[in-house]
CSV table of N, CA and C and ligand atoms in Angstrom, one decimal:
chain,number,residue,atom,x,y,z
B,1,UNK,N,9.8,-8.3,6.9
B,1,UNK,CA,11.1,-8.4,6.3
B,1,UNK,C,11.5,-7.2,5.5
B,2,UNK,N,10.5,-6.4,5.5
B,2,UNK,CA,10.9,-5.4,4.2
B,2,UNK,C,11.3,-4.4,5.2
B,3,UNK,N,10.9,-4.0,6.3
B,3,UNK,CA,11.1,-3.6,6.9
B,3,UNK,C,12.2,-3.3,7.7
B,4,UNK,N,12.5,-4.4,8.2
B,4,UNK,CA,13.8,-5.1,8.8
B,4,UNK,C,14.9,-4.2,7.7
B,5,UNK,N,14.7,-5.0,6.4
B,5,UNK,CA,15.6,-4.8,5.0
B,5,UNK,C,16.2,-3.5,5.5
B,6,UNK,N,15.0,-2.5,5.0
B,6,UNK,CA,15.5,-0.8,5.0
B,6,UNK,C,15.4,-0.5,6.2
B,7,UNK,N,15.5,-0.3,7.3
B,7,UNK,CA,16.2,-0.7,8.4
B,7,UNK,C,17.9,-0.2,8.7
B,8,UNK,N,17.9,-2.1,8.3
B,8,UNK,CA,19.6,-2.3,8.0
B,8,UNK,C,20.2,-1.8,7.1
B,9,UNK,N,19.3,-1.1,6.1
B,9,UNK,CA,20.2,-0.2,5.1
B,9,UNK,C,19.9,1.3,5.1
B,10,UNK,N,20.0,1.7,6.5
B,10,UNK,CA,19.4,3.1,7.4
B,10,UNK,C,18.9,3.8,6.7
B,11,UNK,N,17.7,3.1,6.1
B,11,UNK,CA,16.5,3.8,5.5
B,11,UNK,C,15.4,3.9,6.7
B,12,UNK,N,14.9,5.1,6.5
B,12,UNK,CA,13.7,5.7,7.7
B,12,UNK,C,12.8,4.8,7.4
B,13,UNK,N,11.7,4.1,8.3
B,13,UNK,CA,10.5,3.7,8.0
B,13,UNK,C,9.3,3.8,8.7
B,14,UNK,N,8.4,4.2,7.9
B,14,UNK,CA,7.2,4.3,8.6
B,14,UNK,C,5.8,3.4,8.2
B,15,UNK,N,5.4,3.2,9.2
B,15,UNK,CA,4.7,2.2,9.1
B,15,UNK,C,3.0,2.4,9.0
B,16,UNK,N,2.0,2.5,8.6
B,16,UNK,CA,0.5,3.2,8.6
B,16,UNK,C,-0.5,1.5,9.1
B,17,UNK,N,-1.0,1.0,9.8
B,17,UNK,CA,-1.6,0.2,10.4
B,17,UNK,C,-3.1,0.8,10.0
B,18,UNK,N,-4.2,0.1,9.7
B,18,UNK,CA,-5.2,0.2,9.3
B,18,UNK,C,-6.3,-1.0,9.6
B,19,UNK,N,-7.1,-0.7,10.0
B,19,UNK,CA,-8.2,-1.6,10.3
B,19,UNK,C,-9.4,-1.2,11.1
B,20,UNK,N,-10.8,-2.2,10.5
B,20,UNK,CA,-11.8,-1.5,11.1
B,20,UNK,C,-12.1,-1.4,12.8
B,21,UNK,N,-11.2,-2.7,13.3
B,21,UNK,CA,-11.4,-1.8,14.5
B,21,UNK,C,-9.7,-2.5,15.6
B,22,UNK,N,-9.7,-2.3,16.7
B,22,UNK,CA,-8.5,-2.6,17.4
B,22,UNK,C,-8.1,-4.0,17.3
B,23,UNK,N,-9.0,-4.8,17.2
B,23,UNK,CA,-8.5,-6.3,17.1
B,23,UNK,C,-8.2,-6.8,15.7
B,24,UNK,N,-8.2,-5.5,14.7
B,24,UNK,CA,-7.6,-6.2,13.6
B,24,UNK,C,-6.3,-5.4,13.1
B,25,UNK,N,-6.2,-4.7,14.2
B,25,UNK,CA,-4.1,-4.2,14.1
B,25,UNK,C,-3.6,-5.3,14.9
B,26,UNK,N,-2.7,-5.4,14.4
B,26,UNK,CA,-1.7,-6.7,15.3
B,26,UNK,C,-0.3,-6.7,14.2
B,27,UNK,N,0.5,-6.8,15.8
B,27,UNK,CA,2.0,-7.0,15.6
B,27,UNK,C,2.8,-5.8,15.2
B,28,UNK,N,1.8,-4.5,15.9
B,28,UNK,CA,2.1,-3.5,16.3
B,28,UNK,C,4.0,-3.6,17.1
B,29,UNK,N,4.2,-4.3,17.9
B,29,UNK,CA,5.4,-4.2,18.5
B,29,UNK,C,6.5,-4.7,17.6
B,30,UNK,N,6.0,-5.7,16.4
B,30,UNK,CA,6.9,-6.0,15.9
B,30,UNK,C,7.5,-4.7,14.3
B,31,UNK,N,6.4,-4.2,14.3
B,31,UNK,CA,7.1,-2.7,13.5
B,31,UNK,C,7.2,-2.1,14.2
B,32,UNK,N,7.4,-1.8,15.1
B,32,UNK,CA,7.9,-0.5,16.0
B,32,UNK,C,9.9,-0.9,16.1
B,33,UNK,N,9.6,-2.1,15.8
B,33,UNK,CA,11.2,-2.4,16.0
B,33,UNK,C,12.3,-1.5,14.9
B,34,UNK,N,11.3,-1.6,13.8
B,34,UNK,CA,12.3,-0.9,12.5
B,34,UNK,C,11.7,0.8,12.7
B,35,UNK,N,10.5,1.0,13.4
B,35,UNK,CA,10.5,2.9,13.1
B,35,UNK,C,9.1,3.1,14.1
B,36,UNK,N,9.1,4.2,13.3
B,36,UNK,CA,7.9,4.6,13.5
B,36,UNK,C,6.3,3.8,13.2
B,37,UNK,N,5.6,3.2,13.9
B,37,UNK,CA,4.0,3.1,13.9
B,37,UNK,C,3.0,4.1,13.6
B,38,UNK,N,1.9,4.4,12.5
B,38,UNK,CA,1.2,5.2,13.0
B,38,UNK,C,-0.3,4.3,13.0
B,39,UNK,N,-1.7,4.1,13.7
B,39,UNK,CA,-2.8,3.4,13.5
B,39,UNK,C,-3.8,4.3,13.2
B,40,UNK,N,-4.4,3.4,12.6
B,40,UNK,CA,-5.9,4.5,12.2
B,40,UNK,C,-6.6,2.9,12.4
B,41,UNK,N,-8.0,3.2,12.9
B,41,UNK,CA,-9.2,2.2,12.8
B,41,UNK,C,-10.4,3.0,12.7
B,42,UNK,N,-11.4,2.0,11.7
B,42,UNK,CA,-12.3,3.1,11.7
B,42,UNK,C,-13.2,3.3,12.5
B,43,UNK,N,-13.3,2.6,13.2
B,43,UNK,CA,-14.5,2.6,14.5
B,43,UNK,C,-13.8,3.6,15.7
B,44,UNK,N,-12.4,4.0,15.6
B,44,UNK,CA,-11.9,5.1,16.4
B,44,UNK,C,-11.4,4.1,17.7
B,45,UNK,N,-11.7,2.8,17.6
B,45,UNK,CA,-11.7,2.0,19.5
B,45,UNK,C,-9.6,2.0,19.2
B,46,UNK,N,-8.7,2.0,18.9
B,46,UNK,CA,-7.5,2.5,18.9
B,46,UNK,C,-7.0,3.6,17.8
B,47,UNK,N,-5.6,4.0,18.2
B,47,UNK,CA,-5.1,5.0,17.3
B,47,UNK,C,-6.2,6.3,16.6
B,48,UNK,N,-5.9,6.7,15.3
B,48,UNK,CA,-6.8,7.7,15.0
B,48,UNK,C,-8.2,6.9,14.3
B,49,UNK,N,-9.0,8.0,14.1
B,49,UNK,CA,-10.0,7.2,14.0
B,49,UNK,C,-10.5,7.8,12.4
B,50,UNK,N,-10.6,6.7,11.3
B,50,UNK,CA,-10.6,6.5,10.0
B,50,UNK,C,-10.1,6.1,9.3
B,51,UNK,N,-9.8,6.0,8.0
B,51,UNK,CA,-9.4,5.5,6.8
B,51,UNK,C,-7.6,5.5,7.2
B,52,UNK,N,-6.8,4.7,6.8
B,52,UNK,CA,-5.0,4.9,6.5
B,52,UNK,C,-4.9,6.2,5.8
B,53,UNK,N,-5.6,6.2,4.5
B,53,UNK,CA,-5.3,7.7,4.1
B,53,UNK,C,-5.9,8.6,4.5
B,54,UNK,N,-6.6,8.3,5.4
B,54,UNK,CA,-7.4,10.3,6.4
B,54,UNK,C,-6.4,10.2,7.4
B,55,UNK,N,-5.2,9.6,7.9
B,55,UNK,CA,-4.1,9.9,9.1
B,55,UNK,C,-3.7,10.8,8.5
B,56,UNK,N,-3.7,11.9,9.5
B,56,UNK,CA,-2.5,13.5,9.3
B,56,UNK,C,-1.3,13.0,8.8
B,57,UNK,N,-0.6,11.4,9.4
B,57,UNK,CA,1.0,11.4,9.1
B,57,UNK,C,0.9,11.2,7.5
B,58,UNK,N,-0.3,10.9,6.9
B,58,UNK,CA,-0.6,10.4,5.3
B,58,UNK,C,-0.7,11.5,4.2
B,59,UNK,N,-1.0,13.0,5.2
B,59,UNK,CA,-0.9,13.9,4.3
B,59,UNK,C,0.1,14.4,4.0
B,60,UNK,N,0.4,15.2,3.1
B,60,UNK,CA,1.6,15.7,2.4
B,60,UNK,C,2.9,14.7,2.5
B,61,UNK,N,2.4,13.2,2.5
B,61,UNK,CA,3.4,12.7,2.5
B,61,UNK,C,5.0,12.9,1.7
B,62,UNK,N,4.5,13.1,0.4
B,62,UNK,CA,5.5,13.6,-0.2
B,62,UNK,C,6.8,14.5,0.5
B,63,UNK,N,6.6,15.0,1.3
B,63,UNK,CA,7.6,15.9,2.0
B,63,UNK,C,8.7,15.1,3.0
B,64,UNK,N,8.0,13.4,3.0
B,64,UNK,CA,8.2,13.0,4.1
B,64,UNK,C,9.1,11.0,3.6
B,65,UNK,N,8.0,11.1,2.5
B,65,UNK,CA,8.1,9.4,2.1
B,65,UNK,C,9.2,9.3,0.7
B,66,UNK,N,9.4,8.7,0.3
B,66,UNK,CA,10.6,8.2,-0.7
B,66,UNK,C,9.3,7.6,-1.8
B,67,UNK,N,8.8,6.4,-1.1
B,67,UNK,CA,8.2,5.4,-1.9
B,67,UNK,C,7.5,4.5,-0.7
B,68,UNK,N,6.2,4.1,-1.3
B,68,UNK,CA,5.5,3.6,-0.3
B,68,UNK,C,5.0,1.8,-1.2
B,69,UNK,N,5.1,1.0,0.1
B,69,UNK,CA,4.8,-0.5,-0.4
B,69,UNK,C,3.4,-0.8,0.7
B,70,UNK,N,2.2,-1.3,-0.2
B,70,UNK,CA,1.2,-1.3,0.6
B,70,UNK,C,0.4,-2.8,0.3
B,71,UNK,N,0.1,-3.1,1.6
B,71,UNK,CA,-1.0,-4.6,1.1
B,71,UNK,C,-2.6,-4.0,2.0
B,72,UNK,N,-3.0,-5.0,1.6
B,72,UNK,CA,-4.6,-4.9,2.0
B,72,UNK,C,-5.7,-5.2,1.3
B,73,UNK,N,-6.6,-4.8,1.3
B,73,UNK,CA,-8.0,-4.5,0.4
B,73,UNK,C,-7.7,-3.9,-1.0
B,74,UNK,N,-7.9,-4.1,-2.0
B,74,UNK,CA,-7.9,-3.5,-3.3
B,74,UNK,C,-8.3,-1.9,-3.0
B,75,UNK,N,-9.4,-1.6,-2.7
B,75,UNK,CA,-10.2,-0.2,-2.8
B,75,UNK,C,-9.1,0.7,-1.7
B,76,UNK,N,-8.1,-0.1,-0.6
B,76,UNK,CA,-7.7,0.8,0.1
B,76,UNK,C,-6.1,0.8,-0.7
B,77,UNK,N,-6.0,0.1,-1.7
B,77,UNK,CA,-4.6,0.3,-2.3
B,77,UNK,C,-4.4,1.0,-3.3
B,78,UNK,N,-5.8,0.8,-3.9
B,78,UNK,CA,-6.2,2.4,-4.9
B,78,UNK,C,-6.2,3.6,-4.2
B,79,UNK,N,-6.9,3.8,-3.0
B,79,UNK,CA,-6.4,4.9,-2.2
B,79,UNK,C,-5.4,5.5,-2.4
B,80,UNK,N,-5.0,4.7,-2.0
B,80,UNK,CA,-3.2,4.6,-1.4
B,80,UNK,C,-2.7,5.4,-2.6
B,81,UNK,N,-2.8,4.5,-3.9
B,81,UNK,CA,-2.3,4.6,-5.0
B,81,UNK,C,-2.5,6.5,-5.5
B,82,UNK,N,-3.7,6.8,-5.0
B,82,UNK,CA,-4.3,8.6,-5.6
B,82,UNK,C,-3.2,9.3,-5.1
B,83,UNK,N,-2.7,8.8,-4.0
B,83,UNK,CA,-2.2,9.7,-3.3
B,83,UNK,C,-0.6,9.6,-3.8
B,84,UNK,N,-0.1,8.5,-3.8
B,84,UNK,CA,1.1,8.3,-4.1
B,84,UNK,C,1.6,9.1,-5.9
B,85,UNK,N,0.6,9.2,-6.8
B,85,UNK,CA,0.2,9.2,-7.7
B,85,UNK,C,0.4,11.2,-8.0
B,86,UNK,N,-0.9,11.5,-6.6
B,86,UNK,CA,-1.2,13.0,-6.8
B,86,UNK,C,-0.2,13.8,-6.1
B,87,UNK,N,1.1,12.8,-5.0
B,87,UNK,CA,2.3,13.2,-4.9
B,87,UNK,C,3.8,13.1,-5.2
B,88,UNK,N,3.5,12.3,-6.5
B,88,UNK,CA,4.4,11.8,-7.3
B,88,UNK,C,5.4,11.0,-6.3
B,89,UNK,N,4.7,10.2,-5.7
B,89,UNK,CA,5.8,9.2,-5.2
B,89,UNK,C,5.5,7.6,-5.4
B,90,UNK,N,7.3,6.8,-5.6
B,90,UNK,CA,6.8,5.8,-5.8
B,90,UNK,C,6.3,5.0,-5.0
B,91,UNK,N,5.4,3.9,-5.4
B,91,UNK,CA,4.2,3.3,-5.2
B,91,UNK,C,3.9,1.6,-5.4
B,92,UNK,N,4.3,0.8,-4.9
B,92,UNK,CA,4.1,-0.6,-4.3
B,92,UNK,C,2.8,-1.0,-3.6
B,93,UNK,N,2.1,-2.4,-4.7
B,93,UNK,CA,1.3,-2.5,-4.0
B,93,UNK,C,1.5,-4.1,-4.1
B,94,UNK,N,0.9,-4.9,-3.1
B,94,UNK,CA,0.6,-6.5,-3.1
B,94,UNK,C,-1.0,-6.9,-3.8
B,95,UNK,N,-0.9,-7.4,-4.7
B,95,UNK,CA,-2.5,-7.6,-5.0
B,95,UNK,C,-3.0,-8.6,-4.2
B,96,UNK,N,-4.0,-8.7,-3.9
B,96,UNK,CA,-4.8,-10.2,-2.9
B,96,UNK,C,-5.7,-10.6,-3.7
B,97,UNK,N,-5.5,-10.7,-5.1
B,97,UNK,CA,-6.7,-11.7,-6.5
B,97,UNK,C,-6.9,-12.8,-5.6
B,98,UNK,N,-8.0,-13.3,-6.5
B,98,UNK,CA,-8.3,-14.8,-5.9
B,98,UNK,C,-7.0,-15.8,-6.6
B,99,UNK,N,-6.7,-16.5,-5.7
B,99,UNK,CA,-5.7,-17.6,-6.0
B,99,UNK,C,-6.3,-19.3,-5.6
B,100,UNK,N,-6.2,-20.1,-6.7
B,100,UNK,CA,-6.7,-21.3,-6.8
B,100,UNK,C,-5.4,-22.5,-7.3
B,101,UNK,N,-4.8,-22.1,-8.2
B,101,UNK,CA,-3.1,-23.0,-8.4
B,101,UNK,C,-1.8,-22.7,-8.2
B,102,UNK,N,-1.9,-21.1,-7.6
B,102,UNK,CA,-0.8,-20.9,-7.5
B,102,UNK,C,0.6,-20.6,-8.4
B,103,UNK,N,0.3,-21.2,-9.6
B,103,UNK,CA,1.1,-22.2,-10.4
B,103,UNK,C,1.2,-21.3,-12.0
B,104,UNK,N,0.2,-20.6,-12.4
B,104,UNK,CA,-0.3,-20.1,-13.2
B,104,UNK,C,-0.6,-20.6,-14.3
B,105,UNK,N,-1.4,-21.7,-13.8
B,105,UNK,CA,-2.3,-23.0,-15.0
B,105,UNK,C,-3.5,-22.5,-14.6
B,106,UNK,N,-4.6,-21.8,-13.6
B,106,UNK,CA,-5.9,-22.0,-13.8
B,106,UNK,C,-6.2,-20.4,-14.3
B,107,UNK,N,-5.3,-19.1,-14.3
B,107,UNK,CA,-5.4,-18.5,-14.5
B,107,UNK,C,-6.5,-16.9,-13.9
B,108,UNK,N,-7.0,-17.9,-12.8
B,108,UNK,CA,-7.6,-16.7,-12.0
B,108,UNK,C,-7.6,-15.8,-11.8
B,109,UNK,N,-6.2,-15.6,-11.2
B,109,UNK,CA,-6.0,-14.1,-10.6
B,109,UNK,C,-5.1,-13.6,-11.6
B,110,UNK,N,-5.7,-13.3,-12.5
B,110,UNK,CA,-4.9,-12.0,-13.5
B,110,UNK,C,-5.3,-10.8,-13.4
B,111,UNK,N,-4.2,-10.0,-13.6
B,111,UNK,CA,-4.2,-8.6,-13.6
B,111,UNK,C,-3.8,-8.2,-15.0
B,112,UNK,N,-4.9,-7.0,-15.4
B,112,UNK,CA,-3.9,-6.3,-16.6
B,112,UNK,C,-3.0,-5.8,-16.2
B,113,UNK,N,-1.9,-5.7,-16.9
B,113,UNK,CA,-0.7,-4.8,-16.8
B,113,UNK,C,0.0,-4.2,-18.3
B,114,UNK,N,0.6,-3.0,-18.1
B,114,UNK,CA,0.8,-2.3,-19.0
B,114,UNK,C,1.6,-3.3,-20.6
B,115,UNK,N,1.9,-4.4,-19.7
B,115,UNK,CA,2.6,-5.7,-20.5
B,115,UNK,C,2.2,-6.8,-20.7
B,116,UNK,N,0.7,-6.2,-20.6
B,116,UNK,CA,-0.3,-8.0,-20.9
B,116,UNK,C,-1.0,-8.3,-19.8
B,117,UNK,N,-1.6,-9.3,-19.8
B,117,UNK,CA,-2.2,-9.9,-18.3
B,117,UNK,C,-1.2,-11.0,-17.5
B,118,UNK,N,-1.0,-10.5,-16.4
B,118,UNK,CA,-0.2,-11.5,-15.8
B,118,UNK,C,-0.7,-11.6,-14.8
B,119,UNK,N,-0.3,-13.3,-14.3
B,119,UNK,CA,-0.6,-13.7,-13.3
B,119,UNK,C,-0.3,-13.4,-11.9
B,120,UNK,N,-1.1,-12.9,-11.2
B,120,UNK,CA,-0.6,-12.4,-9.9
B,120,UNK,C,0.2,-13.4,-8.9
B,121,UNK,N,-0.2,-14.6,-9.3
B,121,UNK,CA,0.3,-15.7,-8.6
B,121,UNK,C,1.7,-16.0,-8.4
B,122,UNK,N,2.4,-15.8,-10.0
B,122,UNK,CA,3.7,-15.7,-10.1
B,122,UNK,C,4.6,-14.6,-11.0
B,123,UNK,N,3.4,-13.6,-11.4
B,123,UNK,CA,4.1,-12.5,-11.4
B,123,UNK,C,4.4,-11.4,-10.6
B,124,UNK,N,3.6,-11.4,-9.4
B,124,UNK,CA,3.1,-10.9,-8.4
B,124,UNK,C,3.8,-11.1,-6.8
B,125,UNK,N,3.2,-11.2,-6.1
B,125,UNK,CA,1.5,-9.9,-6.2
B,125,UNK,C,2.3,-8.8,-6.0
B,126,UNK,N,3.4,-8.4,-5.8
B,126,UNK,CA,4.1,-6.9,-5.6
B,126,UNK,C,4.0,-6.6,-7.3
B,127,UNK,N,3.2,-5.7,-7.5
B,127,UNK,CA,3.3,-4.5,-8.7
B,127,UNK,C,3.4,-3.1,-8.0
B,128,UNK,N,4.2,-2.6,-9.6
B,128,UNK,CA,4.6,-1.1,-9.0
B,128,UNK,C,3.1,-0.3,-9.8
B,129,UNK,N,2.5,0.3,-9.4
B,129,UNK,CA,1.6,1.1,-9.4
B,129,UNK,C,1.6,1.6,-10.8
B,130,UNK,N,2.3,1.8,-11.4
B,130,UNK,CA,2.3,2.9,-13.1
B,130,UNK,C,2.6,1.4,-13.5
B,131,UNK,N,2.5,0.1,-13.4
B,131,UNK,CA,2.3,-0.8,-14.2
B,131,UNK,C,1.2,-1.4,-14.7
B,132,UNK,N,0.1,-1.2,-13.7
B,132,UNK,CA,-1.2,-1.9,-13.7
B,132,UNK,C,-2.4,-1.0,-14.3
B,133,UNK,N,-2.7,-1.7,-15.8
B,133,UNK,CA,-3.9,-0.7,-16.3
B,133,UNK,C,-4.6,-0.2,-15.9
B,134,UNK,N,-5.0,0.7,-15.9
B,134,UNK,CA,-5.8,1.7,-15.3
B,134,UNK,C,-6.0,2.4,-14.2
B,135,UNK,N,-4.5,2.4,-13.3
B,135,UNK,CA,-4.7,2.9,-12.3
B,135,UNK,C,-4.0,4.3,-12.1
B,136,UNK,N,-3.6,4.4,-13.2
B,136,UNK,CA,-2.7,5.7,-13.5
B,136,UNK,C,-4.2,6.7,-14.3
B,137,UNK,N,-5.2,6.2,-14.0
B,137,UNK,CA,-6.4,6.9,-14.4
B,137,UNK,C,-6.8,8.3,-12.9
B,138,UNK,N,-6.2,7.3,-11.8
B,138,UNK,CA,-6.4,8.4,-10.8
B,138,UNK,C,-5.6,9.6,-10.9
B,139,UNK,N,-4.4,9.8,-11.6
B,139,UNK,CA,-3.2,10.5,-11.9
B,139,UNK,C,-4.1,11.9,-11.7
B,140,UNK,N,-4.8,12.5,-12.2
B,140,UNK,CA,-5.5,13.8,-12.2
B,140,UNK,C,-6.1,13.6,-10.8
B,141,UNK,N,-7.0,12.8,-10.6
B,141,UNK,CA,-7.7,13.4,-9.9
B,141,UNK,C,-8.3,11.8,-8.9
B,142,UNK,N,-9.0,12.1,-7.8
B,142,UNK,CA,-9.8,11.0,-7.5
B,142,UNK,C,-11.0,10.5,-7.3
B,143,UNK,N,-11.5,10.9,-9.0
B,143,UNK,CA,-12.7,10.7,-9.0
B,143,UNK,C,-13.5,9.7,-9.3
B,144,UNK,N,-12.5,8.8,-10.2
B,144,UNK,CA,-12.9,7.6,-10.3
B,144,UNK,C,-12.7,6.5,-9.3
B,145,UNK,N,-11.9,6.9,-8.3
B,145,UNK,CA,-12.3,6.2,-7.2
B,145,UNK,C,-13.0,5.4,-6.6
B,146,UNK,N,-12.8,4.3,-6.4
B,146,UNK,CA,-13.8,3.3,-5.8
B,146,UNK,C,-13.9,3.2,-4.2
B,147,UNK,N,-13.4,4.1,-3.7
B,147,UNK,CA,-13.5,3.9,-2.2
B,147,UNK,C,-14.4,5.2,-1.9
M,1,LIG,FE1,-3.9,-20.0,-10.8
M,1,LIG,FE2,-2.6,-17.7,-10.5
M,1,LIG,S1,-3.7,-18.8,-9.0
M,1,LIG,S2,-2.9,-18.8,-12.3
């Protein structure tokens, strides 16, 4: 849908596909409709072979990207985040906390944020990157990095 979105509002999109091996990219044809695809898997069996952020199209993004919206794994949205960070662009991410009510009565999945802890359930899960404590820690450098 987001894609679609900017799209129809002749915004360029590109798309980075990630997964450990070819059977876990899917619906590849359905973003190819709004732009560009690029795949990375790490086992190499499609596309390039490694991390989303080791794709050549991922370097010097900055030259290229506006603002990037990312879901997946935590460790690879920190990634994500060094980079969007170490090239000053903005930066969307989906959290995937554990979720149990949905509702934000059991209080599970909280995240710190620069504005308290909130519920990813229904504050969420799209946070902008310079909102969530401590992730603006990679800002220098990526060394605290968990990936
Ligand atoms: Fe229960 Fe978010 S899932 S508060």
């Amino acid at each position: 849908m987001l894609a679609k979105y900017l799209k129809n509002n002749n915004i360029e999109v590109s798309t980075l596909l990630g997964g450990r091996s070819s059977g876990d990219i899917v619906e590849v044809e359905d973003f190819e409709r709004f732009g560009k695809v690029f795949i990375t898997t790490e086992d190499g069996s499609t596309g390039f072979k490694g991390l989303v952020t080791q794709h050549p199209e991922f370097e010097d993004i900055g030259f290229k990207l506006r603002e990037i919206y990312s879901c997946g794994p935590e460790p690879m949205l920190r990634a994500v985040a060094i980079e969007a960070f170490r090239q000053n662009i903005e930066c969307e991410v989906s959290l995937e906390n554990t979720m149990a009510c949905g509702i934000g009565a059991c209080l599970c999945c909280i995240v710190e944020t620069k504005h308290g802890n909130q519920c990813v359930c229904t504050a969420g899960p799209v946070f902008n990157i310079n909102e969530l404590t401590g992730w603006d820690a990679f800002k220098v450098s990526g060394e605290n990095c968990p990936v």
